[in-house]
Short mmCIF file of C-alpha atoms and ligand atoms in Angstrom, two decimals:
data_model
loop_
_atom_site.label_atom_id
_atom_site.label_comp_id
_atom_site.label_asym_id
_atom_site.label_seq_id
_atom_site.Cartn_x
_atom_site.Cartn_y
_atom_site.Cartn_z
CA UNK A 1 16.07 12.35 2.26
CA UNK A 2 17.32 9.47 0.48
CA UNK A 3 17.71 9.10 -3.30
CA UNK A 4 14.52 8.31 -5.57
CA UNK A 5 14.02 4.69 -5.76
CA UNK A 6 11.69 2.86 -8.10
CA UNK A 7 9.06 1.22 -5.62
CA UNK A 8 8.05 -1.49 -7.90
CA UNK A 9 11.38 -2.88 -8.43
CA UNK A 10 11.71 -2.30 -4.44
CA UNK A 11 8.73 -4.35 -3.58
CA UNK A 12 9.78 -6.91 -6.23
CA UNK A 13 13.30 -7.21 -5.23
CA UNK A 14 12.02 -7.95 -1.96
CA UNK A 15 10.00 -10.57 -2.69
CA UNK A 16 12.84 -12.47 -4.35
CA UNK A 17 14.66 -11.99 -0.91
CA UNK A 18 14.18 -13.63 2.39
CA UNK A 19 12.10 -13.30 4.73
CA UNK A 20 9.50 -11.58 2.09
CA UNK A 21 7.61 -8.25 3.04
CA UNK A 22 4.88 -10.05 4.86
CA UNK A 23 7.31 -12.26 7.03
CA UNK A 24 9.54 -9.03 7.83
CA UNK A 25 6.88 -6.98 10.06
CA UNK A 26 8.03 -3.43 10.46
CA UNK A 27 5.21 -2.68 12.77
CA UNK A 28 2.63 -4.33 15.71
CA UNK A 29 -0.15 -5.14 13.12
CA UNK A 30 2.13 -6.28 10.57
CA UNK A 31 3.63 -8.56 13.35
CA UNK A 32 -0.38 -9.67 14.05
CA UNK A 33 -0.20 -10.79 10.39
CA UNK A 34 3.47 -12.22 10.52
CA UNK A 35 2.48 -14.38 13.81
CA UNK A 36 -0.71 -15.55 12.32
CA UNK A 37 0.94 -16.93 9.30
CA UNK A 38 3.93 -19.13 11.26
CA UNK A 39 1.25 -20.27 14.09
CA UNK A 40 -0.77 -21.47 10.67
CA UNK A 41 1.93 -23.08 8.92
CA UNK A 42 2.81 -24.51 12.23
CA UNK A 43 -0.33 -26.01 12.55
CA UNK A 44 -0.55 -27.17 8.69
CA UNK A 45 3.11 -28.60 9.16
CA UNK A 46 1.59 -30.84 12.10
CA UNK A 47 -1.37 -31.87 10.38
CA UNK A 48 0.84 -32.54 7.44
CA UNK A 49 3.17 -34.73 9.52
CA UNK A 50 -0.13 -36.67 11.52
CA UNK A 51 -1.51 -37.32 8.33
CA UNK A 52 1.24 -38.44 5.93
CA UNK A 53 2.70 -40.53 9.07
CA UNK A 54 -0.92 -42.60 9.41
CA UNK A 55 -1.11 -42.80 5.32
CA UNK A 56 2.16 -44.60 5.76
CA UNK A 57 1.71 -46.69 8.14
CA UNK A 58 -1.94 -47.55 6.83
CA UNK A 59 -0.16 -48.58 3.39
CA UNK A 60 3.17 -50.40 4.74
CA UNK A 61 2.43 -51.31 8.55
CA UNK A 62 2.39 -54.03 10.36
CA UNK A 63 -0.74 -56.03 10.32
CA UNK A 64 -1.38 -54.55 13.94
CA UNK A 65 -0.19 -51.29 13.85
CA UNK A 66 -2.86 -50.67 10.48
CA UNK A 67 -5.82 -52.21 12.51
CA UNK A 68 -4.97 -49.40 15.10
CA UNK A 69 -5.37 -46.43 12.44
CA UNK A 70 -8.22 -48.11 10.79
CA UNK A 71 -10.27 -48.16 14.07
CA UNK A 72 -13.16 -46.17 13.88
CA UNK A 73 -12.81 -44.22 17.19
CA UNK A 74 -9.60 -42.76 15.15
CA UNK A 75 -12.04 -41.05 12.43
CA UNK A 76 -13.74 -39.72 15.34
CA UNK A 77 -11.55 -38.02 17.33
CA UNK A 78 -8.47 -37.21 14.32
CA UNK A 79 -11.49 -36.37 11.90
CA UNK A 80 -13.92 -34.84 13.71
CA UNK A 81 -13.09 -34.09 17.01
CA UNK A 82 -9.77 -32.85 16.66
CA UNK A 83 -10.16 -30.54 13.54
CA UNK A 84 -13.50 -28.84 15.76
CA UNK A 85 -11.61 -27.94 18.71
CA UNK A 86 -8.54 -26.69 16.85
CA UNK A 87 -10.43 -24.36 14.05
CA UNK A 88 -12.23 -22.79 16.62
CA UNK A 89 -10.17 -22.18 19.08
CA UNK A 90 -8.09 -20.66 16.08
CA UNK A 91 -10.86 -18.57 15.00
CA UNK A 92 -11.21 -17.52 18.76
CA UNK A 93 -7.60 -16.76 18.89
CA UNK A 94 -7.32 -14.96 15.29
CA UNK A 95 -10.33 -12.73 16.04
CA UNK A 96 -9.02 -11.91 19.28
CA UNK A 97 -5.77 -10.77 17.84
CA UNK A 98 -7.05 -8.93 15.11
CA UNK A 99 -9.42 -6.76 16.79
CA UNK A 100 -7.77 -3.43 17.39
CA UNK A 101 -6.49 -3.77 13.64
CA UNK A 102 -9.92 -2.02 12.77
CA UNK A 103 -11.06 -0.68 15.45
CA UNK A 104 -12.76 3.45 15.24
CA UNK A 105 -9.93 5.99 15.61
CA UNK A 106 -8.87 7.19 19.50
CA UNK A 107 -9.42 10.71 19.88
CA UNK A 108 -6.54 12.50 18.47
CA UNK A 109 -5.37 9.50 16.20
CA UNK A 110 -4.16 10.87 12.86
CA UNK A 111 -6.54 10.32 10.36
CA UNK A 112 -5.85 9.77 6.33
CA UNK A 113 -8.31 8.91 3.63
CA UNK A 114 -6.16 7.00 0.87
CA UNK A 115 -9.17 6.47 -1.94
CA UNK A 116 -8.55 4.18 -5.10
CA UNK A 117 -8.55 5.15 -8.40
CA UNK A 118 -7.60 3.66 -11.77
CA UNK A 119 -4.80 3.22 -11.28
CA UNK A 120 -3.24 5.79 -8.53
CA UNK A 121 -3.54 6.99 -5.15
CA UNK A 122 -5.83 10.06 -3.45
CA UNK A 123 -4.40 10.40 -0.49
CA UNK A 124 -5.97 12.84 2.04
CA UNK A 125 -4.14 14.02 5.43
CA UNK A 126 -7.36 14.90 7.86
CA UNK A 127 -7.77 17.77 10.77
CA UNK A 128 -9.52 17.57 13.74
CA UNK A 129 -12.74 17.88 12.26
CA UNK A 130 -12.31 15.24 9.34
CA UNK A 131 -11.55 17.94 6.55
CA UNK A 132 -8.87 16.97 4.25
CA UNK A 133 -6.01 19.66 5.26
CA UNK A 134 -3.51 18.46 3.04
CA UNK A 135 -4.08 16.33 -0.37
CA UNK A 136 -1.47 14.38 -2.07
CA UNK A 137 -1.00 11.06 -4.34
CA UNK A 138 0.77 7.73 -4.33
CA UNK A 139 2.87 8.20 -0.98
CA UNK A 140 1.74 8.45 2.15
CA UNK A 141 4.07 10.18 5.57
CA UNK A 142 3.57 8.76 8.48
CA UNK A 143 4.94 9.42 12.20
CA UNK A 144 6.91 6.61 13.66
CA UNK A 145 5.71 4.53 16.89
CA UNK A 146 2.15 5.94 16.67
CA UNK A 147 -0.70 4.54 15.21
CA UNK A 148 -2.19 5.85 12.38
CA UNK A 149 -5.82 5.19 10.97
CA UNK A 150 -6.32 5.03 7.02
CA UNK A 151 -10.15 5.47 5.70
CA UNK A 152 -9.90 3.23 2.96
CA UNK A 153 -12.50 4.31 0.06
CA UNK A 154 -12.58 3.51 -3.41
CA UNK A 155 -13.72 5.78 -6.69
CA UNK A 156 -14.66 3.60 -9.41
CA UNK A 157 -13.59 -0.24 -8.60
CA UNK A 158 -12.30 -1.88 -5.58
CA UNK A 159 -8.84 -1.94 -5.01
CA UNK A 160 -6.91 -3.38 -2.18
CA UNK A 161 -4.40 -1.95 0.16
CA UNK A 162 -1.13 -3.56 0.75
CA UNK A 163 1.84 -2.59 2.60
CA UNK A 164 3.19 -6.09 3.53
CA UNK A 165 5.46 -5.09 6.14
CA UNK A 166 3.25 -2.60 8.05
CA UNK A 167 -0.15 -4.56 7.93
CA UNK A 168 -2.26 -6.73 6.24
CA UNK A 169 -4.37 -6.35 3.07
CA UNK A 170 -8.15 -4.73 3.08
CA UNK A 171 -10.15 -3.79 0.28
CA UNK A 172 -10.98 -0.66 -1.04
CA UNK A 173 -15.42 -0.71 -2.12
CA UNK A 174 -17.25 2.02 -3.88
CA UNK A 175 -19.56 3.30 -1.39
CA UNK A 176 -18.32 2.04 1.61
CA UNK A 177 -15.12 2.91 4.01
CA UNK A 178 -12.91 0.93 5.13
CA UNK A 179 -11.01 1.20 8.54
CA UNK A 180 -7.16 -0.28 8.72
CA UNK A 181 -4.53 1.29 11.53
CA UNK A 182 -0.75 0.81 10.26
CA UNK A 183 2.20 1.58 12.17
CA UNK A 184 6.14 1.79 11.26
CA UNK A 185 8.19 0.94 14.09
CA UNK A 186 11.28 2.44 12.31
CA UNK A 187 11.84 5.47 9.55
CA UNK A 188 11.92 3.87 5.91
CA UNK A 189 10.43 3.51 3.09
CA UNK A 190 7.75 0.86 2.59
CA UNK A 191 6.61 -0.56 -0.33
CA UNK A 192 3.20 -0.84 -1.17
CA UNK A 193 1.20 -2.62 -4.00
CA UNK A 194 -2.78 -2.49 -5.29
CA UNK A 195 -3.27 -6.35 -4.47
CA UNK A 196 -7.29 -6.81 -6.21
CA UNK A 197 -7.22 -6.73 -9.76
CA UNK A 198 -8.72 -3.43 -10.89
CA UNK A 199 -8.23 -3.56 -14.50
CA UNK A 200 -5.23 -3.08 -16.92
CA UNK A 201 -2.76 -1.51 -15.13
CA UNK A 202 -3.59 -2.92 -12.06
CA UNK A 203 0.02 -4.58 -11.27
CA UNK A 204 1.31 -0.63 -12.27
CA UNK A 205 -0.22 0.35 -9.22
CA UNK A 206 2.10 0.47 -6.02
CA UNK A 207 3.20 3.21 -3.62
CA UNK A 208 5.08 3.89 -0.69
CA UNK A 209 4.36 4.57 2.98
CA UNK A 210 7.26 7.04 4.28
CA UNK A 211 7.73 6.96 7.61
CA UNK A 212 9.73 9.80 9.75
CA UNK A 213 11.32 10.22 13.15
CA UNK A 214 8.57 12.39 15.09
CA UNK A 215 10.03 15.89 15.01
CA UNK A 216 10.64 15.25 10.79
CA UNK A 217 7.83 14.32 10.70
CA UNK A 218 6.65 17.50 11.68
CA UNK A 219 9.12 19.40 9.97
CA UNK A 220 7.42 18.08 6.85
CA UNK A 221 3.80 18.38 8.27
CA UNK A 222 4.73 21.87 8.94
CA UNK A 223 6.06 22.71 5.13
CA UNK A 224 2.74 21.21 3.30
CA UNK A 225 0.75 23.66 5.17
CA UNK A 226 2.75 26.73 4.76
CA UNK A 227 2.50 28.50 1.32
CA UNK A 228 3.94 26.85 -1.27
CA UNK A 229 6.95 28.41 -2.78
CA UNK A 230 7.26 30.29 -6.37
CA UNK A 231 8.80 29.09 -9.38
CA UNK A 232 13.00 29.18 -8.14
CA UNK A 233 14.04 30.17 -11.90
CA UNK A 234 12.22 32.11 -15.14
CA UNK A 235 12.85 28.16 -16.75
CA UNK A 236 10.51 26.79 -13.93
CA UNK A 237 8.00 30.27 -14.57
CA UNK A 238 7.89 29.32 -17.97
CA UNK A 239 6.99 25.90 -17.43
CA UNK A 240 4.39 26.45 -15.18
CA UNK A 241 2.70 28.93 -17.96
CA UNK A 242 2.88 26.21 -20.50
CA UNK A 243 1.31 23.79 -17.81
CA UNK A 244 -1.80 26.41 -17.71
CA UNK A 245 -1.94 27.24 -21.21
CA UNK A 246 -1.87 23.75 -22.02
CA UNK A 247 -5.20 22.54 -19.60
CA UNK A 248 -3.17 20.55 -17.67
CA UNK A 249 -5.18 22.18 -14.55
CA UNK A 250 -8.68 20.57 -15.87
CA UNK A 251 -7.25 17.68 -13.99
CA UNK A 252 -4.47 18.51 -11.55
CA UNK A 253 -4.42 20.83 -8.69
CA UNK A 254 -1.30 22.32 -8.36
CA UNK A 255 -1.92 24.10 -4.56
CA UNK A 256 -1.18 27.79 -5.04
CA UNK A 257 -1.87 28.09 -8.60
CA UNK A 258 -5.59 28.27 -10.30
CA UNK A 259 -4.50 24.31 -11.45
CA UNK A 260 -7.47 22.99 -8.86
CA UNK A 261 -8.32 19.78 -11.01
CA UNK A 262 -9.16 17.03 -8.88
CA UNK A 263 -9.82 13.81 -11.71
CA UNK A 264 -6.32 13.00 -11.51
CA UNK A 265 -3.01 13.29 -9.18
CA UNK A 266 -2.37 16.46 -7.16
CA UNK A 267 0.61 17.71 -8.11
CA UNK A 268 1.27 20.41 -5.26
CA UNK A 269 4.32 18.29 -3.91
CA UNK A 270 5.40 16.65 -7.11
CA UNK A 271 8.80 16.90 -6.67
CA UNK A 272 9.48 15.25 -3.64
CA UNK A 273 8.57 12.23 -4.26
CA UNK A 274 10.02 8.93 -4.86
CA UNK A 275 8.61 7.92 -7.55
CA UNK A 276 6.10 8.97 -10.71
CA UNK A 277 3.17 6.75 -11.96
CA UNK A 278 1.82 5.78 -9.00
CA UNK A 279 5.44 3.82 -8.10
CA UNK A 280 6.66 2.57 -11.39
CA UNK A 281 9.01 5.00 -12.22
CA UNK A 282 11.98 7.17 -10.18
CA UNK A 283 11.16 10.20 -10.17
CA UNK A 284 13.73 12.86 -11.99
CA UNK A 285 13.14 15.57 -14.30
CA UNK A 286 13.81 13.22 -17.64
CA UNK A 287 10.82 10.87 -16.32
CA UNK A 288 8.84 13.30 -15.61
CA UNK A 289 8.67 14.47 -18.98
CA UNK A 290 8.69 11.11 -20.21
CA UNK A 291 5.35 10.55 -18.46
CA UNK A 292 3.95 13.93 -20.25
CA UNK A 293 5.24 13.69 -23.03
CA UNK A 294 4.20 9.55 -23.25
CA UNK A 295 2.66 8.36 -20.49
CA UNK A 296 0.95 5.55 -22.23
CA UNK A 297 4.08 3.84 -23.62
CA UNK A 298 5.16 3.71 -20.56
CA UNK A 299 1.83 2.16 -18.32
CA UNK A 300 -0.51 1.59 -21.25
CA UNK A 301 -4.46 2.07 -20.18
CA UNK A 302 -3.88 4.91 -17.75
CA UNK A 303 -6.14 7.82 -17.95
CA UNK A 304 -3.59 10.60 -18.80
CA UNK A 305 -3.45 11.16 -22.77
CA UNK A 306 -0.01 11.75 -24.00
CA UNK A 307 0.90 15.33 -25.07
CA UNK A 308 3.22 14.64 -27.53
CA UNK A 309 2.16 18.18 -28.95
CA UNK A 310 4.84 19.81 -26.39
CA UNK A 311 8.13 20.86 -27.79
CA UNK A 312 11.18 19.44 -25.81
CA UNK A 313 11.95 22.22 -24.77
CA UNK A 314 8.59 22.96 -23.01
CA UNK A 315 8.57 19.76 -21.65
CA UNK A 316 11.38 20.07 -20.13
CA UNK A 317 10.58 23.60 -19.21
CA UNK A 318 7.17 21.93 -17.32
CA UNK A 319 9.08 18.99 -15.63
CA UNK A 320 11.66 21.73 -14.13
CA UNK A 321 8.88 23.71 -12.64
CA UNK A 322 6.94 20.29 -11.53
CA UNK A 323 10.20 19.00 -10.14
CA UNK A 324 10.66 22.40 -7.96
CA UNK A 325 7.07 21.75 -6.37
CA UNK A 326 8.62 20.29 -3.07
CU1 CUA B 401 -6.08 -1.00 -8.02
CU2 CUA B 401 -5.53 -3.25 -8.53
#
């Protein structure tokens, strides 16, 4: 496992680098996207050229070079002709390419429902029979070199999906579901961002996409469905009674406990991940009771209220047991 990392920083940094996220594809329908975008700035680049070339000579030509671009079978063909051939065959070409991107699950695919919320994650690992068999938040494990199909839904306003270097964007509606397939060609981290503006803390709204070798990959399949393990330490016990008495449960499911709130983040797996917030912060025991303790000073408008009432010491008695849920 490698260290925490703070996603948004990740996803930022990257940008600032080249090639950026959407120009590195780590997968085949990330490369659909990356191949797309050079054919198109090919084309534009041409177009470009053509254009600026016959501007030029139209303004500083000789006499009968500019009675050659001013002929009126030009406009035909470079203004008509020309620009109705190439866009459709392009649109021919792009829809062609783009197909399989969306197409309905093969049988046997892995299935996930990832649902948007103000301003976080619901992410929902499906069986066989489309039941959500394990539930989690803000990072999503994936299998390398297979397919995967996300349901993309959305609880309250649409969001978008983005993981730039695994595939392309696609809204997430109320009411409606959304198919997308990614897949990582290589283990890694991904970075992942909200990209439609969903109110306030919209740009405080990123992820990660974790993709294993195969047989880790089922190594960590295999440890979110066994039962979840008890507090290690009386510390951790003693956190996770203040975490009850304290209602924290009205809105967090915390699997193996009677915490079976669903309006905000599950927390059954807390501790693993790489980051808190929905991918703003790293994730350590001293954020994590940051976020309780403050959570609004840190990504103002979210829908957690601070509990400021906590002594430190339960704090950090709730952040050791929360950081033990692995
Ligand atoms: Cu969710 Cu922007």
């Amino acid at each position: 496992m490698s260290p925490p990392t703070s996603t948004r920083s990740t996803l930022a940094e990257a940008l600032r680098g080249w090639p950026p996220p959407p120009l590195d594809p780590a997968g085949p329908h990330s490369g659909v996207v990356a191949t797309l975008s050079w054919v198109l700035f090919g084309m534009f680049l041409a177009v470009l050229l053509v254009v600026a070339a016959a501007l030029v000579i139209a303004l500083f030509g000789k006499p009968e070079w500019r009675a050659r671009v001013a002929r009126e079978r030009v406009i035909w063909i470079g203004g008509l002709a020309f620009p109705i051939v190439v866009l459709t065959a392009l649109l021919v070409w792009s829809l062609t390419m783009t197909r399989d991107l969306t197409a309905p699950p093969a049988a046997g695919e892995m299935r996930v429902r990832v649902t948007g919320e103000m301003w976080w994650w619901r992410v929902a690992y499906l069986d066989g029979a489309g039941q959500a068999a394990i539930l989690d938040a803000n990072e999503l494990h994936i299998p390398v070199g297979r397919p995967v199909t996300l349901e993309l839904e959305a609880a309250d306003v649409i969001h978008s999906f983005w993981v730039p270097r695994l595939a392309g964007k696609l809204d997430m509606i109320p009411g409606r579901r959304n198919v997308m397939r990614i897949q990582a060609d290589a283990p890694g981290v991904y970075a992942g961002q909200c990209a439609e503006y969903c109110g306030g803390p919209h740009a405080l709204m990123g992820f990660v996409v974790v993709a294993h070798a195969p047989a880790d990959f089922e190594r960590w399949r295999a440890e979110r469905l066994a039962p979840p393990p008890p507090p290690p330490d009386a510390f951790a016990a003693r956190g996770a009674e203040v975490f009850a008495a304290n209602g924290c449960g009205a809105c967090h499911r915390v699997r193996g406990t009677t915490a079976n709130g669903l309006a905000g983040p599950d927390l059954s797996y807390v501790g693993s991940r790489r980051s808190l917030g929905a991918g703003i912060l790293p994730n350590n025991q001293g954020t994590l009771a940051g976020w309780i303790a403050d959570s609004q000073a840190i990504k103002p408008g979210n829908r957690m209220p601070p509990y400021k009432v906590l002594t430190g010491e339960d704090l950090r008695a709730v952040a050791a047991w929360l950081g033990s849920r692995k």
